[in-house]
mmCIF file of C-alpha atoms in Angstrom:
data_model
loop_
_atom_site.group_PDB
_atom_site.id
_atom_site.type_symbol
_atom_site.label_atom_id
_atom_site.label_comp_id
_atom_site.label_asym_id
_atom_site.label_seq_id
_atom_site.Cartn_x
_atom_site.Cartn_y
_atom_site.Cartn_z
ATOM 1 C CA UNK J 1 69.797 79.544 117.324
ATOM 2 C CA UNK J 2 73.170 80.643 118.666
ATOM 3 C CA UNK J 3 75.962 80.747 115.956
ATOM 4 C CA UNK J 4 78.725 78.857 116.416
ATOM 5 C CA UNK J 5 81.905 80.164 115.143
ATOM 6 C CA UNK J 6 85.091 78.030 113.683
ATOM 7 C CA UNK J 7 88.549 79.403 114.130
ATOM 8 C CA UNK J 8 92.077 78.395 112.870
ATOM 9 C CA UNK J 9 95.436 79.465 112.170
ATOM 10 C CA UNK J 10 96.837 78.255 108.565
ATOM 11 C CA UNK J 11 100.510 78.623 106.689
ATOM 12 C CA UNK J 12 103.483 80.430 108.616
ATOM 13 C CA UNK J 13 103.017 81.703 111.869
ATOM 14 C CA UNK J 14 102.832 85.250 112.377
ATOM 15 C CA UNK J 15 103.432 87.611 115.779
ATOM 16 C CA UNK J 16 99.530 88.708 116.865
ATOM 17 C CA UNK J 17 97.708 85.333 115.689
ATOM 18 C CA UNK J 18 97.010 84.740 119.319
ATOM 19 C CA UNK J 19 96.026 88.154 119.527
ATOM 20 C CA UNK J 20 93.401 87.503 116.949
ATOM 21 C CA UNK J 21 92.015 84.249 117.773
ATOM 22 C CA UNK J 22 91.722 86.047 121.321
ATOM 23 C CA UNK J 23 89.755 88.798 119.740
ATOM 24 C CA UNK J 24 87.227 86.686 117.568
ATOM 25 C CA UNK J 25 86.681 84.502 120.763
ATOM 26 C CA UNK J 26 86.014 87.340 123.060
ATOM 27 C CA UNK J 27 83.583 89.692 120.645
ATOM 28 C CA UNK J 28 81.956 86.110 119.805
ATOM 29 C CA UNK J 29 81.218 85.580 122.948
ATOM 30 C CA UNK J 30 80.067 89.234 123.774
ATOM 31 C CA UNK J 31 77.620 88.952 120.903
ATOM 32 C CA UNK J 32 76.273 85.722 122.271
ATOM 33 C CA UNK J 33 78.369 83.403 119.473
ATOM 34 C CA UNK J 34 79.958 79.832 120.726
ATOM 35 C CA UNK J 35 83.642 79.412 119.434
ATOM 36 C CA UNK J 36 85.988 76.569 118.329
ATOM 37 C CA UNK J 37 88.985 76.490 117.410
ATOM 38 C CA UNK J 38 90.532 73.926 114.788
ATOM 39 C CA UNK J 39 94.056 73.271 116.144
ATOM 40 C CA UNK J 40 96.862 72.403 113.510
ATOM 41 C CA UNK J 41 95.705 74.591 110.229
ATOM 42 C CA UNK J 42 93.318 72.510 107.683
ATOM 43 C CA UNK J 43 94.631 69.357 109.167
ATOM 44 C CA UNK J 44 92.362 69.840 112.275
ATOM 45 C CA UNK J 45 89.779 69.752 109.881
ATOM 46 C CA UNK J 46 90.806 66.794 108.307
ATOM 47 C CA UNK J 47 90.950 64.818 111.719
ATOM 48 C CA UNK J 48 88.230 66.906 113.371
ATOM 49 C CA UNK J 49 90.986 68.106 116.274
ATOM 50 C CA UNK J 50 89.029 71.076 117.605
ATOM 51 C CA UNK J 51 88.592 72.246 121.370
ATOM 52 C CA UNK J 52 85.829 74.995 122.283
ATOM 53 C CA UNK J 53 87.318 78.374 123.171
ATOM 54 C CA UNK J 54 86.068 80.834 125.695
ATOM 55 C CA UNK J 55 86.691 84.057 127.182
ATOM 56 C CA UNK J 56 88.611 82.695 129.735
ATOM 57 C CA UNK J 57 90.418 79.662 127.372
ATOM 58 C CA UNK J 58 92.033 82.685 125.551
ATOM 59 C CA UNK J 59 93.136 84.559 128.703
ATOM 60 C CA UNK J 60 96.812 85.717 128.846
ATOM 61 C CA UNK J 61 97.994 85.305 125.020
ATOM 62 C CA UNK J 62 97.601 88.400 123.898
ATOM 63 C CA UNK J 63 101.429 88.998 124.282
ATOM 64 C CA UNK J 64 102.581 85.623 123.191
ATOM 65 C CA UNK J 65 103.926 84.937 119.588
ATOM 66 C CA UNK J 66 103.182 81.679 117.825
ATOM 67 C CA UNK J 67 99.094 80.041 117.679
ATOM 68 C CA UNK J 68 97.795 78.300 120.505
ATOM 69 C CA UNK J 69 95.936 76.449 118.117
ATOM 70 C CA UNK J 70 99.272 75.242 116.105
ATOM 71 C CA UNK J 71 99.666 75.660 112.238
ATOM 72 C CA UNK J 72 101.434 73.393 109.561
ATOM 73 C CA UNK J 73 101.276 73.462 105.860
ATOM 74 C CA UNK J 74 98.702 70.457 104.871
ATOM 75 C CA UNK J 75 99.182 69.328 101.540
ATOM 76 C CA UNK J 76 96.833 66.832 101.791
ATOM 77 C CA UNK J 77 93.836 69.568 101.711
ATOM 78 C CA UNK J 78 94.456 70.747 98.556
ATOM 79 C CA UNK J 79 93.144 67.364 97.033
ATOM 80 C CA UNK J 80 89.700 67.521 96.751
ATOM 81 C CA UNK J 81 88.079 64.372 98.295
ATOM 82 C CA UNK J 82 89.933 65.897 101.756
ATOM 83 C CA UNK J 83 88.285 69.026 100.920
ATOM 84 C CA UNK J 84 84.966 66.909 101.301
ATOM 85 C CA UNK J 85 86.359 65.472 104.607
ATOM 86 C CA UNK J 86 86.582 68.704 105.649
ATOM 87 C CA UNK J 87 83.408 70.311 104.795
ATOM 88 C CA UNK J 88 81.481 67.240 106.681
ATOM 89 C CA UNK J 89 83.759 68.649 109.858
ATOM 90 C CA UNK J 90 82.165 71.825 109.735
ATOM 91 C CA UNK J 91 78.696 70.481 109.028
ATOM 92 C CA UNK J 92 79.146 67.896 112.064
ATOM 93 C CA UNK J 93 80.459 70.486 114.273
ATOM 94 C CA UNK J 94 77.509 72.750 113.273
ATOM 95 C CA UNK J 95 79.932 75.378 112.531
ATOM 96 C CA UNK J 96 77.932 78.717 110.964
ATOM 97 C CA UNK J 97 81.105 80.110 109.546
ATOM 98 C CA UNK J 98 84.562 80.040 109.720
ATOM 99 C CA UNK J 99 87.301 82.592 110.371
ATOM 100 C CA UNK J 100 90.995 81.710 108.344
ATOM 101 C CA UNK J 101 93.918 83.536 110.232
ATOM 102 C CA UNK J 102 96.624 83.428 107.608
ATOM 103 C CA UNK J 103 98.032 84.467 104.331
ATOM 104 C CA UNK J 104 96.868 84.478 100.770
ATOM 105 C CA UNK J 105 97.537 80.825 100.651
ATOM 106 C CA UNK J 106 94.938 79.870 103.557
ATOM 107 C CA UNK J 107 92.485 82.003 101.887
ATOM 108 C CA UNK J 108 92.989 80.341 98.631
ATOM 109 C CA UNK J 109 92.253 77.281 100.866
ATOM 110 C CA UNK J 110 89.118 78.853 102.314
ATOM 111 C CA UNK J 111 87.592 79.550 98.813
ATOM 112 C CA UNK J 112 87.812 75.970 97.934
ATOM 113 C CA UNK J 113 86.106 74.899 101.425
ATOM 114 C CA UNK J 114 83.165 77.504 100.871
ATOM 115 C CA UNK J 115 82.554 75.969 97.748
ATOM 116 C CA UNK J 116 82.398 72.162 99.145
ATOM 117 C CA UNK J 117 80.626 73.345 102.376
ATOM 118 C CA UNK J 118 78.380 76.191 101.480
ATOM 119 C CA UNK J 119 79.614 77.458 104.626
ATOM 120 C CA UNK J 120 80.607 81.086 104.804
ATOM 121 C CA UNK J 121 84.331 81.824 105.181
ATOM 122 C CA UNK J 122 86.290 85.330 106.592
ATOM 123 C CA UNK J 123 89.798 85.778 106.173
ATOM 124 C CA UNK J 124 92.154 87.714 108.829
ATOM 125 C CA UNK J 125 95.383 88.503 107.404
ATOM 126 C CA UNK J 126 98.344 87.342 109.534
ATOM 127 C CA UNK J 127 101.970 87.431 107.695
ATOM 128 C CA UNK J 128 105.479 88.893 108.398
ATOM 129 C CA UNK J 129 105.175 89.070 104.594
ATOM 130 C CA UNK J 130 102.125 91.474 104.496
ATOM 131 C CA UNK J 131 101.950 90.719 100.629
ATOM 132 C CA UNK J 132 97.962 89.746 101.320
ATOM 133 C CA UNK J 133 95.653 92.097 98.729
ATOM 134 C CA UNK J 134 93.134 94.330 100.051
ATOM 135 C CA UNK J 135 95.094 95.433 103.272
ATOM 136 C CA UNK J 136 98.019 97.923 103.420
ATOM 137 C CA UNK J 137 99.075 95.814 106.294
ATOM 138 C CA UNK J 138 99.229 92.597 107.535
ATOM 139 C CA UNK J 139 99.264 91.245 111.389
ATOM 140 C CA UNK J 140 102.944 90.287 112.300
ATOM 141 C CA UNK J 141 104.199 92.737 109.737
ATOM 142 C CA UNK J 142 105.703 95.377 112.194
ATOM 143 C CA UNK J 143 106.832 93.263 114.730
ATOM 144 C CA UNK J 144 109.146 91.097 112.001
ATOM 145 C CA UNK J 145 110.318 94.409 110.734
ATOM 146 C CA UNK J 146 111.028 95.554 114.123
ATOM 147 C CA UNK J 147 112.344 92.120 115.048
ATOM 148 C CA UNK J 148 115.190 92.508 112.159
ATOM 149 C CA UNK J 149 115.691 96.345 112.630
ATOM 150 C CA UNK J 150 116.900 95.647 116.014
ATOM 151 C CA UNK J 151 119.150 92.609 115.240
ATOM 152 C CA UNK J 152 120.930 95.121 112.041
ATOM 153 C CA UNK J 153 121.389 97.921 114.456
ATOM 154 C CA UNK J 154 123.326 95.419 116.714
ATOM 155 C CA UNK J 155 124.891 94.119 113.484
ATOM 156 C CA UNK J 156 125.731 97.497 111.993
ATOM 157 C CA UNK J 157 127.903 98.190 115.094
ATOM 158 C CA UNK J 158 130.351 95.355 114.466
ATOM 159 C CA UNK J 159 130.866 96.301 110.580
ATOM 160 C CA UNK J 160 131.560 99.315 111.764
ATOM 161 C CA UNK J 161 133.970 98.363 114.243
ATOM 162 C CA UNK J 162 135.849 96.207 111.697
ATOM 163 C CA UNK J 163 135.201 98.376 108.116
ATOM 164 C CA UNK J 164 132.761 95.330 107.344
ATOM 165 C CA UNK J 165 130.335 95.225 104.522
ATOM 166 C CA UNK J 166 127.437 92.767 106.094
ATOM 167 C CA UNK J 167 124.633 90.770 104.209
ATOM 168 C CA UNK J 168 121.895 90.674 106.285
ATOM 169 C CA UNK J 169 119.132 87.689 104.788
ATOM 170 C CA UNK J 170 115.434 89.029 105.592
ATOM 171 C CA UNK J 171 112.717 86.462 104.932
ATOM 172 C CA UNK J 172 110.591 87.373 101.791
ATOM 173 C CA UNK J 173 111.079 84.072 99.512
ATOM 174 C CA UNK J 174 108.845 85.609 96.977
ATOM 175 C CA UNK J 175 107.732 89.327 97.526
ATOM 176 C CA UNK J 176 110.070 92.199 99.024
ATOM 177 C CA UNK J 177 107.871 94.308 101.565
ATOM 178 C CA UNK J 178 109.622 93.214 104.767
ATOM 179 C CA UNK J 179 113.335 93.702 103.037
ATOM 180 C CA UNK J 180 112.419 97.057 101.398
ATOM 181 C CA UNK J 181 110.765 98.496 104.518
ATOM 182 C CA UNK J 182 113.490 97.041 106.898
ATOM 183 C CA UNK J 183 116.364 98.257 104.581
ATOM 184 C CA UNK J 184 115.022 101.791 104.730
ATOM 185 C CA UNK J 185 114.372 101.792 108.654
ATOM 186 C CA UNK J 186 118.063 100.831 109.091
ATOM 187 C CA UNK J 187 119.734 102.580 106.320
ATOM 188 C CA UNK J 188 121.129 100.064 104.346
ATOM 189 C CA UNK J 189 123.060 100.976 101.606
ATOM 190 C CA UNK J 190 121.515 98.492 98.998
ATOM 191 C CA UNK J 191 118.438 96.527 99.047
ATOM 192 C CA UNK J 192 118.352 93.220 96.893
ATOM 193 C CA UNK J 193 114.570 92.081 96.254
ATOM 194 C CA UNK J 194 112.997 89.871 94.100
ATOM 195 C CA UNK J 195 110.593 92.257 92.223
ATOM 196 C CA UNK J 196 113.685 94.071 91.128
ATOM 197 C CA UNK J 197 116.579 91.747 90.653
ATOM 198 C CA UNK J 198 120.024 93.359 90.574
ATOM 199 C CA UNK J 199 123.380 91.400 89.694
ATOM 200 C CA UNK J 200 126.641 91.390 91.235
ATOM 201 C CA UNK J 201 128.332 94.204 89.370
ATOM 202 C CA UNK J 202 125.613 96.326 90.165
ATOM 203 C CA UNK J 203 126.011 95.435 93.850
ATOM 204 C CA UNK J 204 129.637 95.900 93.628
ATOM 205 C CA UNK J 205 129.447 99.347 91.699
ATOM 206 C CA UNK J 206 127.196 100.414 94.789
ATOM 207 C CA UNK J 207 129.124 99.837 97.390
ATOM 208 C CA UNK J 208 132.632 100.445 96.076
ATOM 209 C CA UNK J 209 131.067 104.331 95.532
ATOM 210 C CA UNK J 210 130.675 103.903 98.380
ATOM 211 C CA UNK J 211 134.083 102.981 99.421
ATOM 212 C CA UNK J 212 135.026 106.319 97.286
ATOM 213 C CA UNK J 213 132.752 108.558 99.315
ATOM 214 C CA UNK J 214 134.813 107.161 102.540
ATOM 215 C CA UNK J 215 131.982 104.590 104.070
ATOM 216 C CA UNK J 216 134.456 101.518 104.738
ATOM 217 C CA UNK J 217 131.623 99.899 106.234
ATOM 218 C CA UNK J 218 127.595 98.976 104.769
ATOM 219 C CA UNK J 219 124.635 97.026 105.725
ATOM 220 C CA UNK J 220 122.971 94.876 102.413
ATOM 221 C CA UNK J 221 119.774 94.034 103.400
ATOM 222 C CA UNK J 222 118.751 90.897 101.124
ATOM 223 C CA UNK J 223 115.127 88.971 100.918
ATOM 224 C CA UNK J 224 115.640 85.428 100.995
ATOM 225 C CA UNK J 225 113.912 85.236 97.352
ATOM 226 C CA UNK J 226 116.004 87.589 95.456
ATOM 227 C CA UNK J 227 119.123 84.723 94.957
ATOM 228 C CA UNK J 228 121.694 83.002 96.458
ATOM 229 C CA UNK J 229 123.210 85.340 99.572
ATOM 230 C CA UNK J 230 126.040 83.209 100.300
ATOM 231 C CA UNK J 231 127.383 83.576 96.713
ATOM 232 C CA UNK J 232 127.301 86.793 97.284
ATOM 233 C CA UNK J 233 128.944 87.452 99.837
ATOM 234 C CA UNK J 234 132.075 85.416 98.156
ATOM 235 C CA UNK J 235 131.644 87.197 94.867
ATOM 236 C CA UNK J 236 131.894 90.615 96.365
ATOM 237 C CA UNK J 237 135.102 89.170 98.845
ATOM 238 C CA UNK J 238 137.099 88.048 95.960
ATOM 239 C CA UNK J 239 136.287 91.144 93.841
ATOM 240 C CA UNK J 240 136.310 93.833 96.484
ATOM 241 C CA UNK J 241 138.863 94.528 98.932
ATOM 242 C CA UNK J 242 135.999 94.679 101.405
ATOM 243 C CA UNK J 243 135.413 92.231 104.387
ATOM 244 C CA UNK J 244 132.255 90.425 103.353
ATOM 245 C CA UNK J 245 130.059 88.659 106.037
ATOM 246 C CA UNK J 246 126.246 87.220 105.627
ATOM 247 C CA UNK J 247 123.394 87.265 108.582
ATOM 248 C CA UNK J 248 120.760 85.105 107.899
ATOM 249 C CA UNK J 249 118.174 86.151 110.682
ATOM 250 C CA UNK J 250 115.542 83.740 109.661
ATOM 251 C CA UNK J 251 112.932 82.351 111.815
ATOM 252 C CA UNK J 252 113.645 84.507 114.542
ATOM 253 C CA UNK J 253 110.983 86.589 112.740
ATOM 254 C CA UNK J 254 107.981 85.196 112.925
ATOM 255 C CA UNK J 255 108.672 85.056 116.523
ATOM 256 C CA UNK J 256 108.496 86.734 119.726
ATOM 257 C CA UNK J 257 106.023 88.770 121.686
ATOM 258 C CA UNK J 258 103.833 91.177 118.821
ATOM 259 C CA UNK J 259 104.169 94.647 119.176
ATOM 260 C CA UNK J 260 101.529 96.962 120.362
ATOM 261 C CA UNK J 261 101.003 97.280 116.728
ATOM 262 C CA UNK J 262 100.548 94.161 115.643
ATOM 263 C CA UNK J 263 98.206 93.038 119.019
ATOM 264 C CA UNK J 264 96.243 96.352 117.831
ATOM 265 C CA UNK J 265 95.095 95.334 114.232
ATOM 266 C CA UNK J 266 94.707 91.823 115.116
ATOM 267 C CA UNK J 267 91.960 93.231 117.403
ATOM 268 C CA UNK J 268 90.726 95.535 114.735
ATOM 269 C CA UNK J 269 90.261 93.028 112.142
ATOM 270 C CA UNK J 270 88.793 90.102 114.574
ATOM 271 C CA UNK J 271 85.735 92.587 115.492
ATOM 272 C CA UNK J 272 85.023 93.668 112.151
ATOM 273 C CA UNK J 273 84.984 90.042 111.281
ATOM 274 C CA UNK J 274 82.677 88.999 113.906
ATOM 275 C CA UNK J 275 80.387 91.856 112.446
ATOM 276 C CA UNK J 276 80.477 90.829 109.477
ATOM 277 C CA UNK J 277 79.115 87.380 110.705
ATOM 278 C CA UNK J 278 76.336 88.831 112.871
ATOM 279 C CA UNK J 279 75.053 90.495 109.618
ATOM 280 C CA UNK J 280 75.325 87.130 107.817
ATOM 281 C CA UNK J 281 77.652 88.345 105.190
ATOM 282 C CA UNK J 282 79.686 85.650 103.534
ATOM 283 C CA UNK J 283 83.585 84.950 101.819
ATOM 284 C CA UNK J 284 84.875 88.409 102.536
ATOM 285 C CA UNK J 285 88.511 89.271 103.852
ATOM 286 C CA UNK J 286 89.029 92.459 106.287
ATOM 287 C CA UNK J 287 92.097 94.427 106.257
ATOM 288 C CA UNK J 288 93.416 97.909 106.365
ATOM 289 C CA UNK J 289 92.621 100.567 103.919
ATOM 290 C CA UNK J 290 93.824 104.262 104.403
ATOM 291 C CA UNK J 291 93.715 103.896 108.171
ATOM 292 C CA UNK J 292 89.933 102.359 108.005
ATOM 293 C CA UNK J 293 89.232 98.663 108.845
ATOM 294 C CA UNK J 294 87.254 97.423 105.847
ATOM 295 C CA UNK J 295 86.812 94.354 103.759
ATOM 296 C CA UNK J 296 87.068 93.507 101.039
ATOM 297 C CA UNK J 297 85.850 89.695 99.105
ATOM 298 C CA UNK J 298 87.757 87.125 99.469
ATOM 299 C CA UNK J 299 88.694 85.936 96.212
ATOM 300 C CA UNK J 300 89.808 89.244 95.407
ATOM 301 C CA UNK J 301 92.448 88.888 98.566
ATOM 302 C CA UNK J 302 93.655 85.464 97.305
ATOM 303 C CA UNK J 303 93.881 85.698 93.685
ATOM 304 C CA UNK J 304 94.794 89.752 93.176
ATOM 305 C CA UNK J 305 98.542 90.131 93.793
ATOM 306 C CA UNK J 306 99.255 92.849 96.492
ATOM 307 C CA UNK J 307 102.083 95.483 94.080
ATOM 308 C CA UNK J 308 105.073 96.790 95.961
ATOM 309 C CA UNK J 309 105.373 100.397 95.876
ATOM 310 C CA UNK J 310 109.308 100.091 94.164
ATOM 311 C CA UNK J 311 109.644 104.216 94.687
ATOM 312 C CA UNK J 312 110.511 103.183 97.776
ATOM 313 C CA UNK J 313 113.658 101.882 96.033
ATOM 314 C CA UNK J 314 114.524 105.219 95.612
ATOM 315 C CA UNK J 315 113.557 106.733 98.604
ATOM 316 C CA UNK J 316 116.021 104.108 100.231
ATOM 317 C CA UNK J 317 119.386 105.338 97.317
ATOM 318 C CA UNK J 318 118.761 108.765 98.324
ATOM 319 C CA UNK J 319 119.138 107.908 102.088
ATOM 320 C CA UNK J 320 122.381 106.077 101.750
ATOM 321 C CA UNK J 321 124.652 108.624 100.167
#
């Protein structure tokens, strides 16, 4: 019997999701699979909102940012009884397994649904956060960090131009990869994480050495999870002599059109997953280990926290003098 194949996109949106649901429809189809894709996250499986995807129904996405098949965060799944509901979706649908494009969080969510359903489950990680375990990247990671890399080097112009010391507000609300690696790729004199807090005077001590050394001007690149930004920006203004202004970048982010590095992993890990399927393994998440595709199961991925290499830290201090 031909395998049919579930797909959806769960948690924050990430640039190269469409990229991968692209990839899992096309090798599906290549190896003689039927697709589906659940639109909205686990609510589509809670209202059985699906549409059948093809080679053709996934033409032209590769470049876009966002899911065509839509993701929100459904609550309502984590109570068991809708875990149920959603389980009898996948048996009515005859889905064989089911793919999970998303963070640690959707594969958390996955885990629980293999356990109702039986059914086998294979996680893709997609987040700007690329805190996921088991992969030393994630899909969407380098285009957020080149997303906010370009928007600093515009931003660094202006504090030079006025002897500014700028804030900039990565997102990151509770792990620091994307501030750490985007601090060091636009050489930002201190990088404020929540995995290593540091206070005001600390701040303040940094960049009024600074000051000394005759920079007038610095870029603080700040994950939204390490504290309150906007405080500090006032609590360096009023003890500094320094101009103090705060960037939040946001949601522009998870946006835009995936680099060619993101589009390339996304079609890395969607093949390996489809392989995986064809020789009927079960609950496993791929990712990227020294430079090989590879996977890796999938409670390990959801429960094992990913560590930050915090030498980086250092790598970034001896940059800035």
């Amino acid at each position: 019997m031909t395998k049919t194949i579930g797909v959806l996109t769960s948690g924050g949106d990430a640039p190269g999701m469409n990229a991968a649901i692209r990839a899992v429809t096309r090798v599906s189809c290549f190896r003689g699979f039927s697709v589906i894709g659940f639109e909205r996250g686990w609510d589509g499986l809670l209202t059985n909102c699906h549409r059948k995807l093809t080679p053709r129904s996934v033409g032209g996405i590769i470049q876009t940012g966002g899911t065509i098949l839509h993701t929100l965060r459904c609550s309502a799944f984590e109570q068991s009884h809708n875990q149920e509901i959603a389980a009898e979706t996948l048996h009515k649908n005859n889905v064989d397994a089911l793919v999970v494009i998303g963070g640690d969080g959707s594969f958390r969510g996955a885990l629980d649904l293999s356990r109702k359903s039986g059914i086998p489950m294979f996680g893709i990680p997609a987040t700007i956060d690329n805190d996921v375990f088991g992969t030393d990247e994630t899909i969407g990671f380098d285009t957020a960090v080149n997303t906010a890399v370009e928007a600093i080097d515009k931003i660094r112009d202006t504090a030079i131009s006025h002897e500014r010391i700028f804030i900039v507000e990565v997102m990151g609300r509770k792990r620091g990869f994307l501030a750490l690696q985007v601090g060091i790729c636009v050489g930002a004199e201190v990088i404020l994480i929540p995995e290593k807090p540091l206070d005001t005077k600390e701040v303040i001590k940094i960049m009024e050495a600074n000051a000394n050394k005759g920079k007038r001007a610095g870029i603080i690149v700040a994950a939204e999870g390490f504290g309150d930004s906007s405080k500090l920006a006032q609590d360096i203004q009023q003890q500094t002599e320094s101009e103090v202004r705060l960037s939040i970048l946001s949601y522009a982010q998870r946006g835009g059109s995936p680099t060619a590095r993101s589009r390339f992993l996304a079609s890395l890990f969607a093949e390996h997953v489809v392989d995986l399927i064809r020789a009927d393994k079960s609950n496993l998440a791929v990712g990227l280990q020294n430079g090989a595709v590879t996977s890796i199961p999938l409670e390990l991925s959801a429960r094992e926290p990913k560590i930050l290499d915090l030498r980086l830290l250092k790598v970034a201090e001896m940059l800035s003098i």
